[in-house]
XYZ file of C-alpha atoms in Angstrom:
409
model
C -119.867 -20.272 -170.046
C -122.985 -17.891 -169.692
C -122.508 -14.466 -168.188
C -122.700 -14.585 -164.599
C -124.350 -11.309 -164.793
C -126.801 -12.497 -166.770
C -127.639 -15.410 -164.700
C -128.020 -13.059 -161.590
C -130.180 -10.561 -163.413
C -132.695 -13.545 -164.216
C -132.601 -14.589 -160.692
C -133.424 -11.004 -159.496
C -136.351 -10.576 -162.010
C -137.564 -14.249 -161.993
C -140.687 -15.141 -159.588
C -138.946 -18.779 -158.785
C -136.328 -17.424 -156.703
C -138.567 -15.339 -154.599
C -141.096 -18.177 -154.036
C -138.126 -20.307 -152.961
C -137.341 -18.091 -149.940
C -136.226 -14.424 -150.655
C -135.109 -12.666 -153.717
C -132.586 -10.261 -153.916
C -133.286 -6.708 -154.738
C -131.348 -4.393 -156.848
C -130.045 -1.403 -155.295
C -129.377 1.821 -157.501
C -127.702 5.105 -157.088
C -124.554 6.181 -155.719
C -125.056 4.401 -152.299
C -124.155 0.847 -153.820
C -121.148 -0.673 -152.018
C -117.581 -0.300 -153.401
C -116.793 -3.745 -154.468
C -113.250 -5.517 -154.987
C -111.897 -7.235 -158.212
C -114.228 -10.096 -159.501
C -112.864 -13.465 -159.132
C -114.134 -15.498 -161.979
C -115.360 -19.016 -161.188
C -113.821 -21.996 -163.246
C -116.402 -24.581 -162.131
C -120.010 -24.470 -160.981
C -122.609 -26.732 -159.869
C -126.273 -26.224 -159.656
C -128.995 -28.299 -157.621
C -132.327 -28.751 -158.954
C -134.089 -27.531 -155.930
C -133.608 -23.642 -154.959
C -129.708 -24.379 -155.413
C -129.289 -25.121 -151.773
C -126.097 -26.651 -150.911
C -124.332 -27.732 -147.801
C -121.290 -26.068 -146.406
C -118.283 -27.625 -147.896
C -116.076 -30.167 -145.991
C -112.306 -30.737 -146.881
C -111.106 -34.308 -145.872
C -108.000 -36.024 -147.116
C -107.714 -33.751 -150.163
C -111.009 -34.080 -151.188
C -114.054 -31.712 -150.863
C -117.556 -33.040 -149.980
C -120.604 -30.981 -150.525
C -124.388 -32.277 -150.124
C -127.121 -30.957 -152.190
C -130.344 -29.741 -150.866
C -129.084 -29.117 -147.250
C -131.710 -27.937 -144.939
C -134.690 -28.773 -147.127
C -136.729 -30.657 -144.951
C -139.795 -30.975 -146.944
C -140.782 -31.298 -150.572
C -144.155 -29.629 -151.784
C -144.678 -32.236 -154.431
C -143.119 -35.665 -153.885
C -139.545 -36.447 -153.807
C -136.467 -34.952 -156.052
C -133.293 -36.110 -156.875
C -130.418 -34.719 -154.750
C -126.747 -35.188 -155.133
C -123.458 -35.492 -152.901
C -120.412 -34.410 -154.640
C -116.903 -35.691 -154.045
C -114.539 -33.106 -155.652
C -111.055 -32.973 -156.403
C -108.834 -29.888 -155.224
C -109.149 -28.761 -158.842
C -113.136 -28.752 -158.610
C -113.591 -31.624 -160.887
C -116.023 -34.541 -159.535
C -114.427 -37.464 -158.141
C -117.712 -38.965 -157.911
C -121.261 -37.893 -157.729
C -124.038 -40.024 -155.669
C -127.629 -39.424 -156.393
C -130.419 -40.219 -154.299
C -134.185 -39.419 -154.739
C -135.455 -38.030 -151.239
C -138.361 -35.987 -149.924
C -135.648 -33.764 -148.427
C -131.972 -32.657 -149.050
C -128.759 -34.089 -148.065
C -127.111 -32.416 -145.147
C -123.464 -31.684 -144.364
C -121.209 -34.667 -145.270
C -119.035 -36.569 -142.568
C -116.354 -38.279 -144.069
C -114.293 -41.006 -142.363
C -111.482 -43.229 -143.878
C -113.948 -45.909 -145.314
C -117.146 -44.120 -145.635
C -119.089 -40.863 -146.103
C -122.165 -40.425 -143.922
C -124.821 -37.806 -144.534
C -128.084 -36.839 -142.758
C -131.333 -36.108 -145.041
C -134.372 -34.091 -145.073
C -136.142 -37.347 -145.398
C -135.484 -38.656 -142.007
C -132.814 -41.030 -143.346
C -129.154 -41.452 -142.593
C -127.265 -42.588 -145.828
C -123.707 -44.236 -145.718
C -121.593 -43.997 -149.191
C -118.417 -45.437 -149.883
C -115.539 -43.046 -149.698
C -113.758 -44.063 -152.865
C -116.783 -44.890 -155.047
C -119.642 -43.029 -153.633
C -121.711 -46.035 -153.792
C -124.448 -46.472 -151.177
C -123.790 -49.127 -148.456
C -126.549 -48.837 -146.009
C -129.683 -46.656 -145.124
C -130.782 -46.116 -141.874
C -134.419 -45.198 -142.058
C -136.085 -43.179 -139.045
C -139.564 -43.217 -140.576
C -141.784 -40.388 -141.126
C -140.006 -39.653 -144.287
C -142.273 -36.823 -145.205
C -143.464 -35.244 -141.802
C -140.019 -35.999 -140.350
C -136.420 -34.747 -140.822
C -133.014 -34.796 -139.531
C -130.743 -32.052 -138.522
C -128.116 -30.924 -141.050
C -125.053 -32.373 -138.906
C -123.808 -35.730 -138.660
C -120.805 -37.057 -136.320
C -118.640 -40.193 -136.181
C -117.018 -41.551 -133.238
C -115.395 -44.884 -133.547
C -118.052 -47.028 -134.996
C -121.063 -45.228 -134.285
C -122.716 -42.352 -136.211
C -124.600 -39.706 -134.402
C -127.694 -37.475 -136.109
C -130.722 -36.041 -134.837
C -134.319 -37.009 -135.867
C -137.365 -34.965 -135.732
C -140.909 -36.826 -135.981
C -139.827 -40.317 -136.788
C -141.977 -43.225 -137.170
C -139.688 -46.014 -135.871
C -140.583 -48.812 -133.493
C -137.555 -47.888 -131.185
C -138.110 -44.071 -131.195
C -140.422 -42.229 -129.066
C -141.135 -38.557 -128.813
C -140.932 -35.926 -131.304
C -137.142 -35.167 -131.294
C -134.075 -37.314 -130.544
C -130.496 -37.965 -131.140
C -129.508 -41.374 -132.528
C -126.282 -43.447 -132.531
C -126.349 -45.867 -135.236
C -123.701 -48.391 -136.239
C -121.188 -47.078 -138.923
C -120.417 -50.332 -140.400
C -123.981 -51.748 -140.574
C -126.615 -48.989 -140.046
C -128.419 -50.281 -137.280
C -129.666 -48.391 -134.273
C -128.018 -48.550 -131.309
C -129.296 -45.931 -128.850
C -131.395 -43.082 -128.772
C -131.839 -39.827 -126.595
C -135.010 -37.943 -126.395
C -134.852 -34.297 -126.837
C -137.262 -31.470 -125.718
C -136.765 -29.449 -129.016
C -135.379 -29.828 -132.451
C -131.749 -29.909 -133.441
C -130.323 -28.692 -136.842
C -126.476 -27.728 -136.778
C -126.281 -28.087 -133.309
C -124.090 -31.237 -132.946
C -120.094 -31.364 -132.199
C -117.660 -33.817 -131.198
C -115.690 -32.228 -128.291
C -113.157 -33.860 -125.995
C -114.784 -37.182 -126.546
C -118.436 -35.987 -125.788
C -121.261 -35.319 -128.197
C -122.455 -32.015 -127.833
C -126.108 -31.420 -128.530
C -127.653 -28.017 -128.842
C -131.346 -27.688 -129.103
C -133.069 -24.695 -130.527
C -134.819 -24.125 -127.219
C -131.325 -23.412 -125.765
C -130.653 -26.862 -123.756
C -127.079 -28.204 -124.254
C -126.769 -31.874 -123.497
C -123.440 -34.006 -123.369
C -123.970 -37.709 -124.594
C -121.267 -40.458 -124.467
C -121.237 -41.683 -127.871
C -120.666 -45.346 -127.163
C -123.443 -45.997 -124.758
C -125.824 -42.742 -125.321
C -125.958 -42.017 -121.722
C -126.554 -38.478 -120.600
C -123.496 -36.995 -118.838
C -124.816 -33.425 -118.238
C -127.276 -30.935 -119.173
C -127.197 -26.952 -119.082
C -129.640 -24.393 -120.067
C -127.986 -21.285 -122.088
C -131.016 -19.230 -121.030
C -131.830 -18.123 -124.697
C -132.523 -19.770 -127.968
C -129.828 -21.153 -130.323
C -130.313 -20.617 -133.939
C -130.662 -23.313 -136.589
C -127.274 -22.725 -138.128
C -125.496 -22.645 -134.837
C -123.204 -25.363 -133.413
C -120.561 -25.568 -130.699
C -116.863 -24.883 -131.560
C -113.868 -25.582 -129.537
C -111.426 -23.176 -128.322
C -109.093 -22.807 -125.240
C -110.526 -26.128 -123.750
C -113.967 -24.601 -123.813
C -117.103 -25.192 -125.897
C -118.450 -21.902 -127.564
C -121.891 -21.672 -128.784
C -123.668 -18.559 -130.022
C -127.205 -17.765 -128.781
C -129.857 -16.043 -131.130
C -129.608 -12.842 -129.340
C -125.723 -12.486 -130.091
C -124.506 -14.008 -126.781
C -121.758 -16.344 -126.917
C -121.440 -18.804 -124.042
C -118.392 -20.919 -123.267
C -118.933 -24.087 -121.424
C -116.999 -27.151 -120.095
C -117.587 -29.857 -122.736
C -116.876 -32.619 -120.374
C -119.328 -31.346 -117.359
C -121.322 -28.810 -119.196
C -120.704 -26.153 -116.433
C -120.986 -22.363 -117.973
C -117.530 -20.595 -117.709
C -117.771 -17.574 -119.823
C -119.955 -15.207 -121.926
C -118.930 -12.745 -124.591
C -121.831 -9.996 -125.449
C -121.376 -8.007 -128.450
C -122.068 -4.337 -127.537
C -122.653 -3.768 -131.003
C -126.133 -5.826 -131.148
C -129.238 -3.969 -131.636
C -131.825 -5.545 -129.305
C -134.592 -3.979 -131.244
C -134.162 -5.359 -134.471
C -136.368 -8.585 -134.870
C -135.357 -9.470 -138.134
C -132.192 -11.499 -138.741
C -131.248 -11.078 -135.072
C -128.876 -14.172 -135.263
C -125.385 -12.593 -134.831
C -123.313 -15.368 -135.213
C -125.007 -17.891 -137.423
C -122.006 -19.676 -138.990
C -119.429 -17.365 -138.279
C -117.721 -18.668 -135.301
C -114.418 -20.413 -135.630
C -111.637 -21.393 -133.105
C -108.046 -21.883 -133.679
C -104.995 -22.652 -131.586
C -104.405 -18.877 -131.300
C -107.489 -17.164 -131.163
C -111.496 -17.561 -131.380
C -112.860 -15.502 -134.236
C -116.417 -14.082 -134.471
C -117.949 -12.605 -137.424
C -121.310 -10.534 -136.512
C -124.183 -8.769 -138.514
C -122.451 -5.616 -138.490
C -119.888 -6.886 -140.967
C -117.091 -7.067 -138.321
C -114.847 -10.080 -137.245
C -113.234 -10.023 -133.776
C -110.320 -12.057 -132.505
C -110.700 -13.110 -128.834
C -107.823 -14.450 -126.567
C -108.530 -17.402 -124.261
C -109.367 -14.928 -121.368
C -112.182 -13.490 -123.310
C -110.383 -10.235 -123.955
C -110.360 -8.654 -127.680
C -107.281 -9.106 -129.603
C -108.292 -7.049 -132.683
C -111.563 -6.245 -134.683
C -111.676 -6.030 -138.285
C -114.790 -3.450 -139.258
C -116.431 -4.524 -142.629
C -119.143 -3.368 -144.616
C -121.557 -6.250 -144.247
C -122.925 -9.034 -142.424
C -120.441 -12.167 -142.287
C -121.483 -15.306 -143.781
C -118.798 -17.689 -142.906
C -115.222 -17.819 -141.531
C -112.361 -20.251 -141.835
C -109.472 -19.995 -139.444
C -105.904 -21.248 -140.819
C -102.298 -20.562 -139.551
C -101.575 -18.260 -142.167
C -104.773 -16.349 -142.953
C -108.472 -15.991 -141.430
C -110.963 -16.023 -144.458
C -114.156 -14.228 -144.076
C -117.081 -14.345 -146.561
C -119.849 -11.446 -146.133
C -123.131 -11.542 -147.658
C -122.295 -9.384 -150.676
C -120.281 -12.182 -151.818
C -117.132 -10.501 -150.892
C -114.192 -13.079 -149.725
C -111.317 -11.166 -147.591
C -108.254 -12.567 -146.349
C -107.337 -11.106 -142.628
C -104.015 -11.300 -141.163
C -104.335 -13.657 -137.977
C -102.343 -11.371 -135.626
C -103.619 -7.998 -136.546
C -106.889 -8.412 -138.410
C -105.386 -6.287 -141.363
C -107.146 -7.107 -144.745
C -104.278 -8.369 -147.299
C -106.670 -8.831 -150.194
C -110.421 -9.285 -151.094
C -112.151 -10.644 -154.068
C -115.711 -10.402 -155.125
C -117.687 -13.678 -156.039
C -120.707 -12.734 -157.201
C -120.778 -10.579 -160.384
C -124.150 -9.029 -160.362
C -124.462 -6.348 -162.906
C -121.914 -3.735 -163.994
C -120.336 -1.114 -161.543
C -123.171 -1.939 -158.901
C -122.364 -5.548 -158.858
C -122.382 -5.678 -154.993
C -125.848 -3.437 -154.997
C -128.040 -6.354 -153.771
C -129.591 -6.246 -150.326
C -127.720 -9.190 -148.519
C -129.516 -12.161 -146.965
C -128.691 -14.513 -144.298
C -129.346 -17.343 -146.588
C -127.260 -16.320 -149.411
C -124.091 -18.465 -148.636
C -123.926 -21.881 -146.839
C -120.150 -21.693 -146.194
C -116.732 -21.962 -147.895
C -113.329 -23.762 -147.741
C -110.026 -23.489 -149.169
C -107.950 -26.261 -150.633
C -104.582 -26.040 -152.523
C -104.821 -22.454 -153.475
C -108.634 -23.071 -154.406
C -111.749 -21.546 -152.795
C -114.871 -23.711 -152.741
C -118.055 -21.590 -152.046
C -121.464 -22.752 -151.595
C -124.698 -21.028 -151.244
C -128.440 -21.167 -150.850
C -131.313 -19.806 -152.961
C -130.112 -19.122 -156.555
C -126.204 -19.048 -155.984
C -125.041 -22.768 -156.361
C -121.652 -24.403 -155.709
C -118.400 -22.612 -157.106
C -114.998 -23.329 -157.178
C -112.313 -20.567 -157.910
C -108.787 -20.576 -158.383
C -107.089 -17.885 -155.854
C -104.276 -15.681 -157.384
C -100.825 -16.048 -155.963
C -100.033 -13.989 -153.095
C -97.559 -11.174 -153.750
């Protein structure tokens, strides 16, 4: 295997990475952060376009990852993108390939199929066991328009968002559509006032749609009827989506305010504001992009200062872990809370206390200063754990990697 240090160094020096959306700048000197032991990946997958991948989705012992997630328009025609179905070991179970004008979003598996939105404004349905394409719903506007990253399934209806469609039954610039899961035919459409990316969730039987403008809508997935509409009084980041905890839907605004609302009626019930947010910062102001997770016990929130806070159902703070760098993603399990920061360090926290039990570096950059890159909010897409394996995906010169976690002591 080629040295990861060499790969990362070439990524720093190469012009292609900067053109793709932001390079990493090497930080020299004694101020470089102290890094834990490096964990060597045993498998790696690279995307041909900017190494952009969706967050991994684990379902029924299989990991699904979409290539090119978030890429909505190619500068020169279409490219080949892949959808990976991986065994727990990281070995491919199957790989589906499609030539598209935009990437494949976060996969949504069911018992029979795997659905995925695309940046080419098409919704794809693959066979769960074989990866063969079963049908394709084309919303039109395949170059100018695109779908959001997220896809949902309720009974026999697949839900996705579209932007700038060119379809006889779709009007306006933005909409959420319901498509037959078995045949790929359009069943209903709901027009929106702003685009949607990750802001789709199925909570308490209701499709909750969060637009970039901060409007949240509840939709009946069977009929497409609007159930309610709420204004969060603040914009929502592209990467934010509602999560469920203690009977509420929780959604982070761009300014760092976390808002709780009733998923069945839309009424706002609570707000949590980070007193650590810096209102004067106008760069990377999203406080909680992908780093909000709910469990049966607590709501876990990662912020741009590197902290992870556990909240109880009444909004009170249970504990806080003080980390050195912005949190990229969280995973909340019964035995451990996993946190990935933008240095490329994965840390395991005790769910009851927030104490760090162990940590591993996932990006070996260069020698003693291997964590010495200025972090970027786009560096990682997410991670998942399955059978003592860690599957980590990234954006912009990182790729998708699987790691074998050492046994706990």
